[in-house]
Tab-separated table of C-alpha atoms in Angstrom:
chain	number	residue	atom	x	y	z
A	1	MET	CA	4.696	-39.882	11.982
A	2	SER	CA	6.877	-43.214	11.841
A	3	GLY	CA	9.511	-41.261	10.166
A	4	ASP	CA	9.332	-38.277	12.499
A	5	LYS	CA	9.842	-41.071	15.875
A	6	PHE	CA	12.665	-42.805	13.212
A	7	GLU	CA	14.437	-38.871	13.445
A	8	PHE	CA	13.974	-38.656	16.906
A	9	LEU	CA	15.643	-42.215	17.759
A	10	LEU	CA	18.673	-41.328	15.522
A	11	ARG	CA	19.330	-38.041	17.471
A	12	MET	CA	19.583	-40.266	20.594
A	13	GLY	CA	21.942	-43.027	19.097
A	14	ASP	CA	23.930	-40.979	16.986
A	15	THR	CA	24.417	-38.430	19.946
A	16	THR	CA	25.555	-41.345	22.055
A	17	LEU	CA	27.589	-43.001	19.205
A	18	ILE	CA	29.753	-40.459	18.422
A	19	LEU	CA	30.348	-39.574	21.836
A	20	GLY	CA	31.152	-43.146	22.761
A	21	HIS	CA	33.601	-42.760	19.666
A	22	ARG	CA	35.015	-39.680	20.852
A	23	LEU	CA	35.998	-41.040	24.043
A	24	SER	CA	37.435	-44.216	22.753
A	25	GLU	CA	39.974	-41.875	21.316
A	26	TRP	CA	41.368	-41.406	24.389
A	27	CYS	CA	42.177	-45.371	25.320
A	28	GLY	CA	45.576	-45.698	25.910
A	29	LYS	CA	46.383	-41.879	26.133
A	30	ALA	CA	44.680	-40.802	28.830
A	31	PRO	CA	46.908	-38.906	31.347
A	32	VAL	CA	46.213	-40.896	34.079
A	33	LEU	CA	45.834	-44.908	33.847
A	34	GLU	CA	42.632	-44.367	36.463
A	35	GLU	CA	41.214	-41.730	34.141
A	36	ASP	CA	41.820	-43.839	30.845
A	37	ILE	CA	39.761	-46.846	32.121
A	38	ALA	CA	36.892	-44.610	33.588
A	39	LEU	CA	36.891	-43.134	29.866
A	40	ALA	CA	36.718	-46.306	28.277
A	41	ASN	CA	33.780	-47.380	30.347
A	42	THR	CA	31.936	-44.271	29.653
A	43	ALA	CA	32.463	-44.904	26.341
A	44	LEU	CA	31.352	-48.532	26.454
A	45	ASP	CA	27.945	-47.208	28.611
A	46	LEU	CA	27.460	-44.830	25.329
A	47	ILE	CA	28.216	-47.633	22.812
A	48	GLY	CA	25.891	-49.979	24.428
A	49	GLN	CA	22.954	-47.311	24.792
A	50	THR	CA	23.501	-46.958	21.058
A	51	GLN	CA	22.485	-50.234	20.028
A	52	MET	CA	19.682	-49.956	22.046
A	53	TRP	CA	18.714	-46.546	20.390
A	54	LEU	CA	19.572	-47.344	16.737
A	55	GLY	CA	18.340	-50.832	17.165
A	56	LEU	CA	14.853	-49.507	17.554
A	57	ALA	CA	15.276	-46.998	15.202
A	58	ALA	CA	16.066	-49.573	12.481
A	59	GLU	CA	12.480	-51.388	13.907
A	60	VAL	CA	10.589	-48.407	13.678
A	61	GLU	CA	12.193	-47.831	10.022
A	62	GLY	CA	11.052	-50.928	9.199
A	63	LYS	CA	13.542	-51.087	6.003
A	64	GLY	CA	15.731	-53.868	7.311
A	65	ARG	CA	18.577	-52.158	8.594
A	66	SER	CA	19.978	-53.256	11.338
A	67	ALA	CA	21.956	-50.831	14.394
A	68	ASP	CA	25.344	-51.699	12.550
A	69	ASP	CA	24.103	-50.719	9.333
A	70	LEU	CA	22.970	-47.604	10.290
A	71	ALA	CA	26.107	-46.814	12.432
A	72	MET	CA	28.600	-47.910	9.897
A	73	LEU	CA	26.854	-47.582	6.495
A	74	ARG	CA	25.236	-43.688	6.881
A	75	ASP	CA	27.574	-40.694	5.809
A	76	ALA	CA	27.783	-37.569	7.506
A	77	TRP	CA	24.503	-35.971	6.141
A	78	ASP	CA	22.130	-38.709	7.388
A	79	PHE	CA	23.550	-38.286	10.746
A	80	ARG	CA	21.649	-36.508	13.476
A	81	CYS	CA	23.767	-36.067	16.585
A	82	ALA	CA	24.377	-33.029	18.683
A	83	LEU	CA	27.228	-30.925	17.239
A	84	LEU	CA	28.505	-30.557	20.713
A	85	VAL	CA	29.738	-34.517	20.848
A	86	GLU	CA	31.262	-34.092	17.131
A	87	GLN	CA	33.751	-31.846	18.636
A	88	PRO	CA	37.349	-33.074	19.249
A	89	ASN	CA	38.641	-34.140	22.183
A	90	GLY	CA	41.383	-31.063	22.963
A	91	ASP	CA	42.986	-31.439	25.929
A	92	PHE	CA	41.474	-33.811	29.057
A	93	GLY	CA	39.452	-30.278	30.323
A	94	ARG	CA	37.716	-29.753	27.160
A	95	THR	CA	36.809	-33.594	26.873
A	96	ILE	CA	35.736	-33.401	30.675
A	97	MET	CA	33.748	-30.327	29.972
A	98	ARG	CA	32.315	-31.416	27.057
A	99	GLN	CA	31.176	-34.537	28.489
A	100	TYR	CA	29.456	-32.946	32.132
A	101	LEU	CA	27.747	-30.497	29.217
A	102	PHE	CA	26.287	-33.344	27.676
A	103	ASP	CA	25.819	-35.512	30.865
A	104	GLN	CA	23.887	-32.772	32.592
A	105	TRP	CA	21.525	-33.051	29.549
A	106	HIS	CA	21.147	-36.224	29.129
A	107	ILE	CA	20.414	-37.143	32.563
A	108	LEU	CA	17.462	-34.887	32.386
A	109	ALA	CA	16.494	-36.328	28.920
A	110	LEU	CA	16.867	-39.716	30.225
A	111	GLY	CA	14.546	-38.580	33.498
A	112	ALA	CA	11.844	-37.502	31.006
A	113	LEU	CA	12.125	-40.323	28.271
A	114	LYS	CA	11.577	-43.032	31.082
A	115	ALA	CA	8.045	-42.075	31.309
A	116	ASN	CA	7.536	-41.882	27.600
A	117	ALA	CA	4.106	-43.374	25.948
A	118	ASP	CA	6.268	-45.955	24.066
A	119	GLU	CA	7.123	-48.447	26.233
A	120	ARG	CA	10.277	-49.041	24.123
A	121	ILE	CA	11.452	-45.877	24.623
A	122	ALA	CA	10.662	-46.127	28.271
A	123	ALA	CA	12.856	-49.248	28.711
A	124	ILE	CA	16.122	-47.717	26.869
A	125	ALA	CA	15.715	-44.336	29.136
A	126	ALA	CA	15.344	-46.579	32.304
A	127	LYS	CA	18.242	-48.647	31.664
A	128	ALA	CA	20.661	-45.903	30.448
A	129	GLU	CA	19.527	-43.805	33.236
A	130	LYS	CA	21.167	-45.681	35.746
A	131	GLU	CA	24.635	-45.523	34.083
A	132	VAL	CA	24.192	-41.695	33.270
A	133	THR	CA	23.510	-41.095	37.271
A	134	TYR	CA	27.219	-42.293	37.301
A	135	HIS	CA	28.384	-40.153	34.442
A	136	VAL	CA	27.233	-36.756	35.666
A	137	GLU	CA	28.267	-37.555	39.215
A	138	ARG	CA	31.789	-38.091	37.752
A	139	SER	CA	32.045	-35.473	35.557
A	140	ALA	CA	30.154	-32.645	37.459
A	141	ASP	CA	33.202	-33.798	40.071
A	142	LEU	CA	35.885	-33.429	37.635
A	143	VAL	CA	34.680	-29.945	36.424
A	144	VAL	CA	34.474	-28.831	40.267
A	145	GLY	CA	38.140	-30.379	40.842
A	146	LEU	CA	39.523	-28.852	37.758
A	147	GLY	CA	37.777	-25.564	37.802
A	148	ASP	CA	38.618	-25.102	41.139
A	149	GLY	CA	42.066	-26.433	41.180
A	150	THR	CA	44.861	-24.864	39.982
A	151	GLU	CA	45.455	-21.677	37.922
A	152	GLU	CA	46.644	-23.977	34.875
A	153	SER	CA	43.749	-26.039	35.426
A	154	HIS	CA	40.985	-23.359	36.004
A	155	GLY	CA	42.333	-21.552	32.653
A	156	ARG	CA	41.831	-24.517	30.604
A	157	MET	CA	38.759	-25.264	32.201
A	158	GLN	CA	37.395	-21.567	31.676
A	159	ALA	CA	38.678	-22.155	28.082
A	160	ALA	CA	36.855	-25.187	27.708
A	161	LEU	CA	33.620	-23.673	28.844
A	162	ASP	CA	33.884	-20.681	26.616
A	163	LEU	CA	34.606	-22.665	23.649
A	164	LEU	CA	31.633	-25.766	24.331
A	165	TYR	CA	29.167	-23.508	25.578
A	166	PRO	CA	27.604	-22.406	22.555
A	167	TYR	CA	26.882	-25.899	21.211
A	168	VAL	CA	24.599	-26.394	24.434
A	169	GLY	CA	21.670	-24.540	23.242
A	170	GLU	CA	20.892	-26.692	20.517
A	171	PHE	CA	19.996	-29.599	22.696
A	172	PHE	CA	16.941	-27.591	23.990
A	173	ASP	CA	15.053	-26.843	20.506
A	174	THR	CA	11.837	-29.130	20.493
A	175	ASP	CA	10.641	-29.879	16.799
A	176	ALA	CA	8.388	-32.028	15.031
A	177	ALA	CA	10.681	-35.384	15.319
A	178	ASP	CA	10.758	-34.575	19.167
A	179	GLN	CA	7.061	-33.884	19.474
A	180	ALA	CA	6.589	-37.311	17.774
A	181	ALA	CA	8.294	-39.520	19.902
A	182	GLY	CA	6.206	-36.962	22.984
A	183	PHE	CA	9.517	-35.914	24.205
A	184	ASP	CA	9.654	-31.766	24.462
A	185	PRO	CA	13.756	-31.110	25.542
A	186	ALA	CA	12.642	-27.111	25.492
A	187	SER	CA	10.912	-27.920	29.170
A	188	LEU	CA	14.468	-29.677	30.166
A	189	ARG	CA	16.467	-25.979	30.261
A	190	ASP	CA	15.211	-24.527	33.113
A	191	ALA	CA	16.872	-27.517	34.919
A	192	TYR	CA	19.378	-27.787	33.135
A	193	ASP	CA	20.438	-23.880	33.811
A	194	THR	CA	19.713	-24.573	37.391
A	195	ALA	CA	22.236	-27.618	37.522
A	196	LEU	CA	25.091	-25.902	35.418
A	197	THR	CA	25.018	-22.675	37.205
A	198	ALA	CA	25.664	-24.345	40.688
A	199	THR	CA	28.111	-26.976	39.240
A	200	MET	CA	30.003	-23.654	37.758
A	201	ALA	CA	29.559	-21.949	40.615
A	202	GLU	CA	31.632	-24.839	42.744
A	203	ALA	CA	34.008	-24.575	40.168
A	204	THR	CA	34.690	-21.039	40.144
A	205	LEU	CA	34.036	-20.826	36.448
A	206	THR	CA	32.211	-18.241	34.735
A	207	LEU	CA	28.861	-19.158	32.416
A	208	PRO	CA	29.392	-16.927	29.358
A	209	ASP	CA	26.665	-14.465	29.108
A	210	SER	CA	25.423	-14.913	25.360
A	211	ARG	CA	23.017	-17.657	24.580
A	212	PHE	CA	24.428	-17.706	20.928
A	213	ALA	CA	23.682	-21.259	20.022
A	214	HIS	CA	25.316	-23.265	16.976
A	215	LYS	CA	22.688	-25.594	15.242
A	216	GLY	CA	22.192	-28.112	12.816
A	217	GLY	CA	23.204	-31.184	14.375
A	218	ARG	CA	20.330	-32.660	15.689
A	219	THR	CA	18.080	-32.072	12.395
A	220	GLY	CA	21.102	-32.924	10.072
A	221	GLN	CA	21.254	-29.610	8.600
A	222	ARG	CA	24.680	-28.421	8.861
A	223	HIS	CA	27.003	-30.593	10.659
A	224	SER	CA	30.467	-29.443	11.482
A	225	GLU	CA	33.514	-30.752	9.887
A	226	HIS	CA	34.920	-32.873	12.215
A	227	LEU	CA	31.799	-35.432	11.740
A	228	GLY	CA	33.209	-36.282	8.518
A	229	HIS	CA	36.943	-36.626	9.685
A	230	LEU	CA	35.467	-39.094	12.838
A	231	LEU	CA	33.237	-40.997	10.381
A	232	THR	CA	36.162	-41.812	7.768
A	233	GLU	CA	37.912	-43.288	10.999
A	234	MET	CA	34.935	-44.926	12.434
A	235	GLN	CA	33.802	-46.494	9.444
A	236	TRP	CA	36.638	-47.632	7.594
A	237	LEU	CA	36.793	-51.195	8.543
A	238	GLN	CA	33.235	-51.765	7.371
A	239	ARG	CA	33.502	-49.543	4.156
A	240	ALA	CA	36.839	-51.510	3.025
A	241	TYR	CA	35.762	-55.207	4.304
A	242	PRO	CA	31.740	-54.971	4.108
A	243	GLY	CA	30.468	-57.365	6.520
A	244	ALA	CA	33.152	-58.193	8.599
A	245	SER	CA	32.713	-58.992	11.979
A	246	TRP	CA	34.488	-60.799	14.792
B	1	MET	CA	57.720	-33.857	34.848
B	2	THR	CA	60.011	-34.261	37.700
B	3	ASP	CA	58.337	-31.951	40.119
B	4	GLN	CA	54.844	-32.903	38.901
B	5	GLN	CA	53.178	-34.508	42.079
B	6	GLU	CA	51.635	-37.809	42.019
B	7	TRP	CA	48.201	-38.304	43.122
B	8	PRO	CA	48.347	-40.016	46.696
B	9	LEU	CA	48.247	-44.333	46.442
B	10	TRP	CA	45.264	-45.916	47.668
B	11	GLU	CA	44.699	-49.521	48.831
B	12	ILE	CA	40.911	-50.912	47.859
B	13	PHE	CA	39.317	-53.486	49.357
B	14	ILE	CA	35.890	-54.992	47.601
B	15	ARG	CA	33.027	-56.975	49.138
B	16	GLY	CA	32.139	-59.316	46.651
B	17	GLN	CA	28.001	-60.466	46.008
B	18	HIS	CA	28.431	-62.928	48.189
B	19	GLY	CA	31.463	-62.161	50.181
B	20	ALA	CA	30.770	-61.852	53.941
B	21	SER	CA	34.297	-59.470	54.180
B	22	HIS	CA	35.873	-57.205	51.814
B	23	ARG	CA	39.011	-58.419	50.561
B	24	HIS	CA	42.027	-56.178	49.135
B	25	VAL	CA	41.964	-56.226	45.388
B	26	GLY	CA	44.800	-54.113	44.435
B	27	SER	CA	45.668	-50.156	44.671
B	28	LEU	CA	45.528	-47.049	42.598
B	29	HIS	CA	46.237	-43.601	42.703
B	30	ALA	CA	43.499	-40.695	43.319
B	31	PRO	CA	43.503	-36.802	44.431
B	32	ASP	CA	41.200	-37.761	47.484
B	33	ALA	CA	39.042	-40.435	48.813
B	34	GLU	CA	35.869	-39.628	47.047
B	35	MET	CA	37.771	-39.912	43.905
B	36	ALA	CA	39.145	-43.340	44.788
B	37	ILE	CA	35.895	-45.222	45.157
B	38	LYS	CA	34.956	-43.724	41.672
B	39	HIS	CA	38.349	-45.092	40.308
B	40	ALA	CA	38.031	-48.260	42.014
B	41	ARG	CA	34.500	-48.217	40.815
B	42	ASP	CA	36.058	-47.963	37.375
B	43	VAL	CA	38.767	-49.856	37.617
B	44	TYR	CA	37.707	-52.859	40.081
B	45	THR	CA	34.210	-53.703	39.566
B	46	ARG	CA	33.950	-53.681	35.657
B	47	ARG	CA	32.748	-57.011	35.925
B	48	LYS	CA	29.849	-56.545	38.548
B	49	GLU	CA	32.755	-57.897	41.227
B	50	GLY	CA	31.501	-55.846	43.910
B	51	VAL	CA	28.665	-54.429	46.178
B	52	SER	CA	30.915	-52.036	48.407
B	53	ILE	CA	33.831	-50.416	48.081
B	54	TRP	CA	36.822	-49.629	50.884
B	55	ALA	CA	39.290	-47.027	49.938
B	56	VAL	CA	42.169	-46.641	52.618
B	57	PRO	CA	45.187	-44.636	52.047
B	58	SER	CA	48.336	-46.398	51.729
B	59	ALA	CA	50.514	-44.569	53.806
B	60	ALA	CA	47.766	-45.508	56.777
B	61	ILE	CA	48.765	-49.104	56.483
B	62	ALA	CA	51.486	-50.492	58.947
B	63	ALA	CA	53.114	-53.633	57.574
B	64	SER	CA	55.444	-56.352	59.175
B	65	SER	CA	58.875	-55.979	58.261
B	66	PRO	CA	59.981	-58.937	55.309
B	67	SER	CA	63.179	-58.962	56.944
B	68	LYS	CA	61.567	-60.589	60.358
B	69	LYS	CA	60.132	-63.373	58.216
B	70	GLY	CA	61.707	-66.119	60.706
B	71	PRO	CA	61.108	-64.797	63.880
B	72	MET	CA	57.573	-63.634	63.215
B	73	TYR	CA	55.980	-66.731	61.510
B	74	ASP	CA	58.547	-69.933	61.843
B	75	PRO	CA	57.718	-70.592	65.649
B	76	ALA	CA	53.852	-71.099	64.541
B	77	GLU	CA	55.491	-74.118	62.188
B	78	ASP	CA	54.973	-76.708	64.329
B	79	LYS	CA	51.984	-76.142	66.426
B	80	THR	CA	49.511	-78.332	64.254
B	81	TYR	CA	47.253	-78.117	67.588
B	82	ARG	CA	46.868	-74.607	67.156
B	83	HIS	CA	44.577	-75.672	64.139
B	84	PRO	CA	40.890	-76.145	65.100
B	85	THR	CA	41.022	-79.651	62.727
B	86	PHE	CA	40.527	-81.674	65.724
B	87	PHE	CA	37.022	-80.558	66.977
B	88	ASP	CA	33.800	-81.321	65.514
B	89	ILE	CA	31.886	-78.337	64.554
B	90	PRO	CA	28.121	-78.372	65.064
B	91	LYS	CA	26.408	-77.722	61.520
B	92	GLU	CA	24.364	-74.900	63.541
B	93	VAL	CA	27.824	-72.575	63.754
B	94	GLY	CA	27.707	-72.289	60.066
B	95	PRO	CA	30.756	-70.967	58.448
B	96	MET	CA	33.525	-70.159	60.318
């Protein structure tokens, strides 16, 4: 039972960790200074949430590992992040589309989790929800602005949606690990679809018909090849200089 | 690059936790007013600097001309009686 809850906590923490790292890759390179700072802020919010999720995961596991150990000293097959957040940044439009597709799920998930029977989970969700309320407002605005923008930006956003939408389905599979934590992501799908449909309509973008979904990230069965490359960069310092700190 | 249109410039005013009025903190680029507020939130309130944000299009600000500095401000120089330092302000009035 505690093993399953550990799995669930890894899913939350690994997903925010990997997306936070992906966003940090934009630091100093975003199209405009204002977006550069906004992306870095979001990255830092997600890393902060990671500390809480993985900190609790380490506590629940009870093997003396810390959040840092979990983040920096596991290999790809032990990660439980959703496939969506492993996907490379691509152009700015693709990064924003990935962000919105995640944020929209994230806000609904946190809304459900803040009523969790485990007070520790509820507390993390309540704290993260404030940050994510802003994330989703921002990313939805940008999806609308770019989707309903120029021919160029519209084309890029539609391409990003077509590419990334197949990674959405995975978020809504409820299994034993989710149930052990009293979390039922499948129950969020209707609200997600309603929000997505409204945003994409405003953005003049077309949601793909197919519900085909890549799976295996949250269960750890099959990550994309991108995760290993990301970890190589993210974990390099701790691997090369074990225990190094500020 | 050359025909790329820059986003318009906005002046950002922020009222701090205990501040009574909004203060100018800087400027930034944004496509519209809503994004200007969002950018201001991200750029200027990262360390809890504020509880309220104003964004004003920079083009809407009328500024005095630096070349008229002399006639504009020098005449006030020797008129110390304009400073209210000669009055005792009753405590009940509070900060002015």
